CSV table of C-alpha atoms in Angstrom, one decimal:
chain,number,residue,atom,x,y,z
A,104,UNK,CA,-23.9,-22.5,-50.3
A,105,UNK,CA,-25.2,-26.1,-52.2
A,106,UNK,CA,-22.6,-28.5,-52.9
A,107,UNK,CA,-22.1,-29.0,-56.5
A,108,UNK,CA,-23.4,-32.8,-57.6
A,109,UNK,CA,-22.2,-34.3,-60.6
A,110,UNK,CA,-24.2,-37.0,-62.2
A,111,UNK,CA,-22.9,-39.6,-64.9
A,112,UNK,CA,-24.4,-41.9,-67.5
A,113,UNK,CA,-23.2,-43.7,-70.3
A,114,UNK,CA,-24.5,-45.3,-73.6
A,115,UNK,CA,-23.5,-48.8,-75.6
A,116,UNK,CA,-21.2,-49.9,-73.2
A,117,UNK,CA,-21.7,-53.2,-74.6
A,118,UNK,CA,-19.5,-55.2,-72.0
A,119,UNK,CA,-16.9,-58.1,-73.4
A,120,UNK,CA,-18.1,-57.4,-76.9
A,121,UNK,CA,-15.6,-54.3,-77.5
A,122,UNK,CA,-15.3,-55.4,-81.4
A,123,UNK,CA,-18.9,-55.5,-82.1
A,124,UNK,CA,-19.4,-53.3,-85.4
A,125,UNK,CA,-22.7,-52.1,-84.7
A,126,UNK,CA,-22.0,-50.3,-81.8
A,127,UNK,CA,-18.8,-48.4,-82.7
A,128,UNK,CA,-18.9,-45.7,-80.1
A,129,UNK,CA,-19.3,-45.8,-76.1
A,130,UNK,CA,-19.9,-42.7,-74.5
A,131,UNK,CA,-20.1,-41.3,-71.2
A,132,UNK,CA,-22.1,-37.9,-70.0
A,133,UNK,CA,-21.9,-35.7,-67.0
A,134,UNK,CA,-24.1,-33.1,-65.8
A,135,UNK,CA,-25.1,-30.3,-62.9
A,136,UNK,CA,-28.2,-29.8,-62.7
A,137,UNK,CA,-30.4,-29.4,-59.8
A,138,UNK,CA,-34.2,-30.9,-59.5
A,139,UNK,CA,-35.7,-27.5,-61.1
A,140,UNK,CA,-33.4,-27.3,-64.1
A,141,UNK,CA,-33.8,-31.4,-64.4
A,142,UNK,CA,-37.9,-31.0,-64.4
A,143,UNK,CA,-37.8,-28.3,-67.3
A,144,UNK,CA,-35.4,-30.4,-69.3
A,145,UNK,CA,-37.4,-33.7,-69.0
A,146,UNK,CA,-41.3,-31.5,-69.6
A,147,UNK,CA,-39.6,-31.1,-73.0
A,148,UNK,CA,-39.5,-35.3,-73.4
A,149,UNK,CA,-41.5,-37.1,-70.9
A,150,UNK,CA,-45.6,-37.8,-72.0
A,151,UNK,CA,-48.0,-40.1,-70.0
A,152,UNK,CA,-46.8,-42.8,-72.1
A,153,UNK,CA,-43.3,-42.3,-71.1
A,154,UNK,CA,-42.5,-41.0,-67.5
A,155,UNK,CA,-39.2,-41.6,-67.6
A,156,UNK,CA,-36.8,-40.2,-69.8
A,157,UNK,CA,-34.5,-42.5,-71.5
A,158,UNK,CA,-33.0,-42.2,-75.4
A,159,UNK,CA,-33.3,-45.5,-76.2
A,160,UNK,CA,-37.1,-45.2,-76.0
A,161,UNK,CA,-37.6,-41.9,-77.7
A,162,UNK,CA,-35.4,-42.5,-80.6
A,163,UNK,CA,-37.2,-44.8,-82.4
A,164,UNK,CA,-40.4,-42.6,-83.4
A,165,UNK,CA,-40.6,-38.9,-85.2
A,166,UNK,CA,-42.5,-37.5,-82.7
A,167,UNK,CA,-39.8,-38.9,-79.7
A,168,UNK,CA,-36.7,-37.7,-82.0
A,169,UNK,CA,-38.5,-34.5,-82.0
A,170,UNK,CA,-38.6,-34.4,-78.4
A,171,UNK,CA,-34.9,-35.2,-78.1
A,172,UNK,CA,-33.9,-32.3,-80.5
A,173,UNK,CA,-35.8,-29.8,-78.2
A,174,UNK,CA,-34.3,-31.3,-75.6
A,175,UNK,CA,-30.7,-30.6,-77.1
A,176,UNK,CA,-31.7,-27.0,-78.0
A,177,UNK,CA,-32.6,-26.2,-74.4
A,178,UNK,CA,-31.1,-23.1,-73.4
A,179,UNK,CA,-30.4,-24.5,-70.2
A,180,UNK,CA,-27.9,-26.6,-71.3
A,181,UNK,CA,-24.0,-24.7,-71.6
A,182,UNK,CA,-20.6,-26.4,-71.9
A,183,UNK,CA,-20.6,-25.7,-68.3
A,184,UNK,CA,-23.4,-27.7,-67.3
A,185,UNK,CA,-23.1,-30.4,-69.8
A,186,UNK,CA,-19.9,-32.6,-70.6
A,187,UNK,CA,-19.3,-35.8,-73.0
A,188,UNK,CA,-16.7,-37.9,-74.1
A,189,UNK,CA,-16.4,-40.3,-76.8
A,190,UNK,CA,-14.8,-43.7,-77.5
A,191,UNK,CA,-14.5,-45.3,-80.7
A,192,UNK,CA,-14.4,-48.9,-79.1
A,193,UNK,CA,-12.5,-50.7,-81.5
A,194,UNK,CA,-9.8,-48.0,-81.5
A,195,UNK,CA,-9.3,-48.1,-77.7
A,196,UNK,CA,-8.8,-51.7,-77.7
A,197,UNK,CA,-5.3,-51.3,-79.9
A,198,UNK,CA,-4.6,-48.2,-77.5
A,199,UNK,CA,-4.7,-50.9,-74.7
A,200,UNK,CA,-3.2,-53.4,-76.7
A,201,UNK,CA,-0.1,-50.7,-76.7
A,202,UNK,CA,-0.5,-49.5,-73.3
A,203,UNK,CA,-0.5,-53.3,-71.3
A,204,UNK,CA,2.4,-54.9,-73.6
A,205,UNK,CA,4.0,-52.3,-75.7
A,206,UNK,CA,4.3,-49.6,-72.6
A,207,UNK,CA,5.1,-52.4,-70.1
A,208,UNK,CA,7.7,-53.7,-71.6
A,209,UNK,CA,9.4,-50.3,-72.8
A,210,UNK,CA,9.1,-49.6,-68.8
A,211,UNK,CA,11.3,-52.6,-67.9
A,212,UNK,CA,13.9,-51.0,-69.9
A,213,UNK,CA,13.4,-47.5,-68.5
A,214,UNK,CA,12.2,-45.8,-71.6
A,215,UNK,CA,8.6,-44.0,-71.3
A,216,UNK,CA,6.6,-44.5,-74.0
A,217,UNK,CA,4.0,-41.7,-73.2
A,218,UNK,CA,6.5,-38.7,-73.4
A,219,UNK,CA,6.2,-37.0,-76.9
A,220,UNK,CA,3.1,-38.9,-77.3
A,221,UNK,CA,4.2,-42.2,-78.3
A,222,UNK,CA,1.7,-44.7,-77.2
A,223,UNK,CA,-0.5,-42.4,-79.7
A,224,UNK,CA,1.5,-42.5,-82.6
A,225,UNK,CA,2.2,-46.1,-82.2
A,226,UNK,CA,-1.6,-46.9,-81.7
A,227,UNK,CA,-2.3,-44.7,-84.4
A,228,UNK,CA,0.5,-47.2,-86.7
A,229,UNK,CA,-1.1,-50.1,-85.8
A,230,UNK,CA,-4.7,-48.8,-86.9
A,231,UNK,CA,-3.8,-47.8,-90.3
A,232,UNK,CA,-0.7,-50.2,-91.0
A,233,UNK,CA,-2.1,-53.7,-89.8
A,234,UNK,CA,-5.5,-53.8,-91.6
A,235,UNK,CA,-2.9,-52.4,-94.8
A,236,UNK,CA,-0.9,-55.3,-94.7
A,237,UNK,CA,-3.2,-58.4,-93.4
A,238,UNK,CA,-6.4,-57.3,-93.9
A,239,UNK,CA,-9.2,-56.4,-91.1
A,240,UNK,CA,-10.2,-59.7,-90.5
A,241,UNK,CA,-7.1,-60.9,-89.6
A,242,UNK,CA,-6.2,-57.8,-87.5
A,243,UNK,CA,-9.9,-58.3,-86.0
A,244,UNK,CA,-8.7,-61.5,-84.8
A,245,UNK,CA,-5.9,-60.1,-83.4
A,246,UNK,CA,-7.6,-57.6,-80.7
A,247,UNK,CA,-10.4,-60.1,-80.6
A,248,UNK,CA,-7.9,-62.6,-79.0
A,249,UNK,CA,-6.3,-59.9,-76.8
A,250,UNK,CA,-9.4,-58.6,-75.2
A,251,UNK,CA,-10.0,-62.6,-74.5
A,252,UNK,CA,-6.5,-63.0,-73.0
A,253,UNK,CA,-6.5,-59.8,-70.5
A,254,UNK,CA,-10.2,-60.3,-69.7
A,255,UNK,CA,-9.7,-64.1,-68.6
A,256,UNK,CA,-5.8,-64.8,-68.0
A,257,UNK,CA,-6.2,-68.6,-68.5
A,258,UNK,CA,-3.4,-70.2,-70.3
A,259,UNK,CA,-5.6,-71.3,-73.7
A,260,UNK,CA,-6.4,-67.3,-73.8
A,261,UNK,CA,-3.0,-66.5,-73.9
A,262,UNK,CA,-2.1,-69.4,-75.8
A,263,UNK,CA,-4.6,-68.1,-78.8
A,264,UNK,CA,-3.5,-64.6,-78.6
A,265,UNK,CA,0.5,-65.4,-79.2
A,266,UNK,CA,-0.3,-68.3,-81.9
A,267,UNK,CA,-2.1,-65.2,-83.7
A,268,UNK,CA,0.5,-62.9,-82.9
A,269,UNK,CA,3.2,-65.1,-84.8
A,270,UNK,CA,1.2,-65.9,-87.8
A,271,UNK,CA,0.8,-62.0,-88.4
A,272,UNK,CA,4.6,-61.5,-87.4
A,273,UNK,CA,6.1,-64.2,-89.7
A,274,UNK,CA,3.7,-63.6,-92.2
A,275,UNK,CA,4.7,-59.3,-92.5
A,276,UNK,CA,6.5,-59.1,-95.7
A,277,UNK,CA,7.1,-55.3,-94.8
A,278,UNK,CA,10.5,-55.1,-93.0
A,279,UNK,CA,9.5,-51.7,-90.9
A,280,UNK,CA,6.1,-52.4,-89.7
A,281,UNK,CA,7.5,-56.4,-88.7
A,282,UNK,CA,9.9,-54.7,-86.5
A,283,UNK,CA,6.8,-53.0,-84.8
A,284,UNK,CA,5.0,-56.0,-84.0
A,285,UNK,CA,8.2,-57.7,-82.6
A,286,UNK,CA,7.1,-56.8,-79.3
A,287,UNK,CA,4.0,-58.9,-79.2
A,288,UNK,CA,6.3,-62.1,-79.9
A,289,UNK,CA,8.7,-61.1,-77.1
A,290,UNK,CA,6.3,-60.9,-74.6
A,291,UNK,CA,5.2,-63.9,-74.4
A,292,UNK,CA,7.7,-65.2,-72.1
A,293,UNK,CA,6.5,-62.5,-69.6
A,294,UNK,CA,3.1,-62.7,-70.3
A,295,UNK,CA,2.1,-63.7,-66.5
A,296,UNK,CA,4.2,-60.8,-65.3
A,297,UNK,CA,2.6,-58.1,-67.4
A,298,UNK,CA,-1.4,-59.3,-67.0
A,299,UNK,CA,-0.5,-59.3,-63.1
A,300,UNK,CA,-0.6,-55.7,-63.0
A,301,UNK,CA,-3.9,-55.4,-64.6
A,302,UNK,CA,-6.0,-54.9,-61.6
A,303,UNK,CA,-9.3,-56.8,-62.6
A,304,UNK,CA,-11.5,-57.9,-65.8
A,305,UNK,CA,-13.1,-54.0,-66.3
A,306,UNK,CA,-9.1,-53.0,-66.6
A,307,UNK,CA,-9.8,-52.1,-70.6
A,308,UNK,CA,-13.5,-51.5,-70.2
A,309,UNK,CA,-13.9,-47.9,-71.9
A,310,UNK,CA,-16.0,-46.3,-68.8
A,311,UNK,CA,-13.0,-46.9,-66.8
A,312,UNK,CA,-10.9,-44.1,-68.7
A,313,UNK,CA,-13.6,-42.1,-69.9
A,314,UNK,CA,-15.2,-41.7,-66.2
A,315,UNK,CA,-11.2,-40.7,-65.2
A,316,UNK,CA,-11.2,-37.8,-68.0
A,317,UNK,CA,-14.4,-36.5,-66.7
A,318,UNK,CA,-13.8,-36.2,-63.2
A,319,UNK,CA,-10.6,-34.4,-63.7
A,320,UNK,CA,-12.1,-32.1,-66.1
A,321,UNK,CA,-14.8,-31.2,-63.8
A,322,UNK,CA,-12.0,-30.8,-61.0
A,323,UNK,CA,-10.4,-27.8,-63.1
A,324,UNK,CA,-13.9,-26.1,-63.3
A,325,UNK,CA,-15.0,-26.2,-59.7
A,326,UNK,CA,-13.4,-24.7,-57.1
A,327,UNK,CA,-15.4,-26.8,-54.8
A,328,UNK,CA,-15.1,-30.4,-54.6
A,329,UNK,CA,-18.3,-31.8,-56.1
A,330,UNK,CA,-20.2,-35.2,-55.1
A,331,UNK,CA,-20.2,-37.4,-57.7
A,332,UNK,CA,-23.4,-39.9,-58.8
A,333,UNK,CA,-23.1,-42.6,-61.5
A,334,UNK,CA,-25.7,-45.0,-62.9
A,335,UNK,CA,-24.8,-47.7,-61.8
A,336,UNK,CA,-22.2,-49.5,-63.8
A,337,UNK,CA,-20.1,-52.7,-63.2
A,338,UNK,CA,-17.0,-51.3,-64.8
A,339,UNK,CA,-17.1,-48.1,-62.6
A,340,UNK,CA,-18.2,-49.7,-59.4
A,341,UNK,CA,-15.6,-52.5,-59.7
A,342,UNK,CA,-13.1,-49.9,-60.1
A,343,UNK,CA,-14.1,-47.4,-57.5
A,344,UNK,CA,-11.3,-48.6,-55.0
A,345,UNK,CA,-8.7,-46.6,-57.5
A,346,UNK,CA,-10.8,-43.6,-57.5
A,347,UNK,CA,-11.4,-43.2,-53.9
A,348,UNK,CA,-7.2,-44.1,-53.3
A,349,UNK,CA,-6.7,-41.1,-55.8
A,350,UNK,CA,-9.4,-38.9,-54.1
A,351,UNK,CA,-7.2,-39.2,-50.9
A,352,UNK,CA,-6.3,-35.9,-49.3
A,353,UNK,CA,-3.5,-37.6,-48.0
A,354,UNK,CA,-1.5,-37.6,-50.9
A,355,UNK,CA,0.6,-34.3,-51.9
A,356,UNK,CA,-0.9,-32.3,-54.5
A,357,UNK,CA,0.7,-31.9,-57.9
A,358,UNK,CA,0.5,-31.8,-61.1
A,359,UNK,CA,1.3,-35.0,-63.1
A,360,UNK,CA,0.4,-35.9,-66.9
A,361,UNK,CA,2.1,-35.0,-69.7
A,362,UNK,CA,1.6,-32.2,-72.6
A,363,UNK,CA,-2.0,-30.8,-73.1
A,364,UNK,CA,-3.2,-34.3,-70.8
A,365,UNK,CA,-1.8,-33.1,-67.4
A,366,UNK,CA,-4.2,-33.6,-64.1
A,367,UNK,CA,-4.1,-32.4,-60.4
A,368,UNK,CA,-3.8,-35.3,-57.8
A,369,UNK,CA,-5.7,-35.9,-56.1
A,370,UNK,CA,-8.8,-35.8,-57.7
A,371,UNK,CA,-11.0,-33.0,-56.5
A,372,UNK,CA,-13.8,-35.2,-56.0
A,373,UNK,CA,-15.9,-35.4,-52.2
A,374,UNK,CA,-17.9,-38.4,-52.4
A,375,UNK,CA,-18.3,-41.1,-55.0
A,376,UNK,CA,-21.4,-43.5,-55.2
A,377,UNK,CA,-23.4,-45.3,-57.5
A,378,UNK,CA,-27.7,-44.2,-57.5
A,379,UNK,CA,-30.2,-45.1,-60.6
A,380,UNK,CA,-32.2,-42.9,-62.6
A,381,UNK,CA,-35.6,-43.2,-60.5
A,382,UNK,CA,-33.8,-42.0,-57.9
A,383,UNK,CA,-32.4,-38.6,-59.9
A,384,UNK,CA,-33.9,-37.3,-62.7
A,385,UNK,CA,-30.4,-35.6,-63.6
A,386,UNK,CA,-29.2,-39.1,-64.6
A,387,UNK,CA,-32.3,-39.6,-66.7
A,388,UNK,CA,-30.7,-36.1,-68.4
A,389,UNK,CA,-27.2,-37.7,-68.6
A,390,UNK,CA,-28.9,-40.8,-70.5
A,391,UNK,CA,-30.3,-38.6,-73.2
A,392,UNK,CA,-27.2,-36.3,-73.2
A,393,UNK,CA,-24.9,-39.4,-73.6
A,394,UNK,CA,-27.2,-41.2,-76.1
A,395,UNK,CA,-27.6,-38.6,-78.7
A,396,UNK,CA,-23.8,-37.7,-78.6
A,397,UNK,CA,-23.7,-41.4,-79.1
A,398,UNK,CA,-25.9,-41.7,-81.8
A,399,UNK,CA,-24.3,-38.6,-83.8
A,400,UNK,CA,-20.6,-40.2,-83.6
A,401,UNK,CA,-21.8,-43.1,-84.6
A,402,UNK,CA,-23.2,-42.0,-87.4
A,403,UNK,CA,-19.9,-39.7,-88.1
A,404,UNK,CA,-17.6,-42.6,-87.8
A,405,UNK,CA,-19.5,-44.4,-90.1
A,406,UNK,CA,-19.2,-41.9,-92.4
A,407,UNK,CA,-23.1,-42.5,-93.3
A,408,UNK,CA,-26.2,-40.1,-94.2
A,409,UNK,CA,-28.7,-40.3,-91.4
A,410,UNK,CA,-30.8,-37.1,-91.4
A,411,UNK,CA,-31.4,-37.5,-87.5
A,412,UNK,CA,-27.6,-37.1,-86.8
A,413,UNK,CA,-27.3,-34.0,-89.3
A,414,UNK,CA,-30.4,-33.0,-87.2
A,415,UNK,CA,-28.6,-33.2,-83.9
A,416,UNK,CA,-25.5,-31.5,-85.5
A,417,UNK,CA,-27.7,-28.5,-86.3
A,418,UNK,CA,-29.2,-28.5,-82.7
A,419,UNK,CA,-25.6,-28.2,-81.2
A,420,UNK,CA,-24.5,-31.5,-79.9
A,421,UNK,CA,-21.1,-31.5,-80.7
A,422,UNK,CA,-20.8,-28.0,-78.1
A,423,UNK,CA,-20.6,-30.5,-75.5
A,424,UNK,CA,-18.0,-32.9,-76.2
A,425,UNK,CA,-14.4,-32.2,-74.5
A,426,UNK,CA,-12.4,-35.4,-75.4
A,427,UNK,CA,-12.3,-38.7,-77.7
A,428,UNK,CA,-10.5,-41.6,-78.1
A,429,UNK,CA,-10.4,-41.9,-82.0
A,430,UNK,CA,-7.9,-42.4,-84.5
A,431,UNK,CA,-6.2,-39.2,-85.8
A,432,UNK,CA,-5.1,-38.1,-89.0
A,433,UNK,CA,-1.3,-37.9,-90.2
A,434,UNK,CA,-1.5,-33.9,-89.6
A,435,UNK,CA,-2.4,-34.4,-85.9
A,436,UNK,CA,0.4,-37.1,-85.1
A,437,UNK,CA,3.0,-34.8,-86.5
A,438,UNK,CA,2.0,-31.7,-84.6
A,439,UNK,CA,3.5,-29.8,-81.6
A,440,UNK,CA,0.2,-30.8,-79.6
A,441,UNK,CA,1.8,-34.3,-78.8
A,442,UNK,CA,5.4,-32.9,-78.0
A,443,UNK,CA,5.9,-33.1,-73.8
A,444,UNK,CA,8.4,-31.6,-71.4
A,445,UNK,CA,11.2,-33.6,-69.6
A,446,UNK,CA,9.7,-32.4,-66.3
A,447,UNK,CA,6.3,-34.1,-67.1
A,448,UNK,CA,5.6,-36.6,-64.5
A,449,UNK,CA,4.2,-40.3,-65.3
A,450,UNK,CA,0.8,-40.1,-62.8
A,451,UNK,CA,0.9,-44.1,-62.3
A,452,UNK,CA,4.6,-43.6,-60.7
A,453,UNK,CA,3.3,-40.4,-59.1
A,454,UNK,CA,0.9,-42.3,-57.9
A,455,UNK,CA,2.5,-45.9,-56.7
A,456,UNK,CA,4.2,-44.1,-53.8
A,457,UNK,CA,1.0,-43.4,-52.2
A,458,UNK,CA,-1.2,-45.8,-53.3
A,459,UNK,CA,0.4,-49.0,-52.8
């Protein structure tokens, strides 16, 4: 039996520009098609002028869009063979803000913010409350300076971030929300220790967590550990040593995580390495799927009328989505889905025992 191979490609990773309003959604797609299946799928989009299937090249013309729709409708596709995940990049920065600063401070005080999904609730409260009290621009300045501080860790970037944090805190007229900003004032004296816990400058890149989610999703589905090939990605390549540690078969198998977000360690992956679309046709298939997913959900979150996005929906683009990092409505934030068990295990704590 042929060992399964999973191919990954991303769409709209804007690197340092996580808050680019023109590119709000990051998408990662993965597929497990063999070469014959890829050839059949790519016949739907290739031409004498285009020898490689790329969403960005096809979406600009009506003929190209028709080919993309034919590709999405292909009966070869199924949810077991294609998986996509989206990240609302602006909201993702808010989740990182909570994870890096609030969760760290609470952990030092013996509080696990991830129990009962406290991190998700806090991120959404900031997402909806901060623009209401300060306006979009001031909130964006706060997030922009946070990203700069995490990426550079320079004295100047730290000073700028806490200057903005202090302005927001001291000008907040709502007592309850002001108390929620207090960790971002208190953290200043500990910021060096907080940032020392961040492994590399790509830590907050959406590609990292998305890749991890895909790996765990495939791990649940496949009995045999697959080979994983990802299209050349700086964030994933920089974090490959971490993923390799999590694949270490010497780690005692254990289900870790919280609530509905549990997964098994070690990761059920045989090999992990990069490739390019000229080597592997399946990476072209993943590119097309990632691009189409990103296009559709960008229109969805902008709440704009877009005929091509509507046609992508009709073609079935939504059926491949297994996960998302995006703002959630109040109904979800008060649902039982967020409740966790006292027996749930913090993944970072468990892995630290074996990967330190």
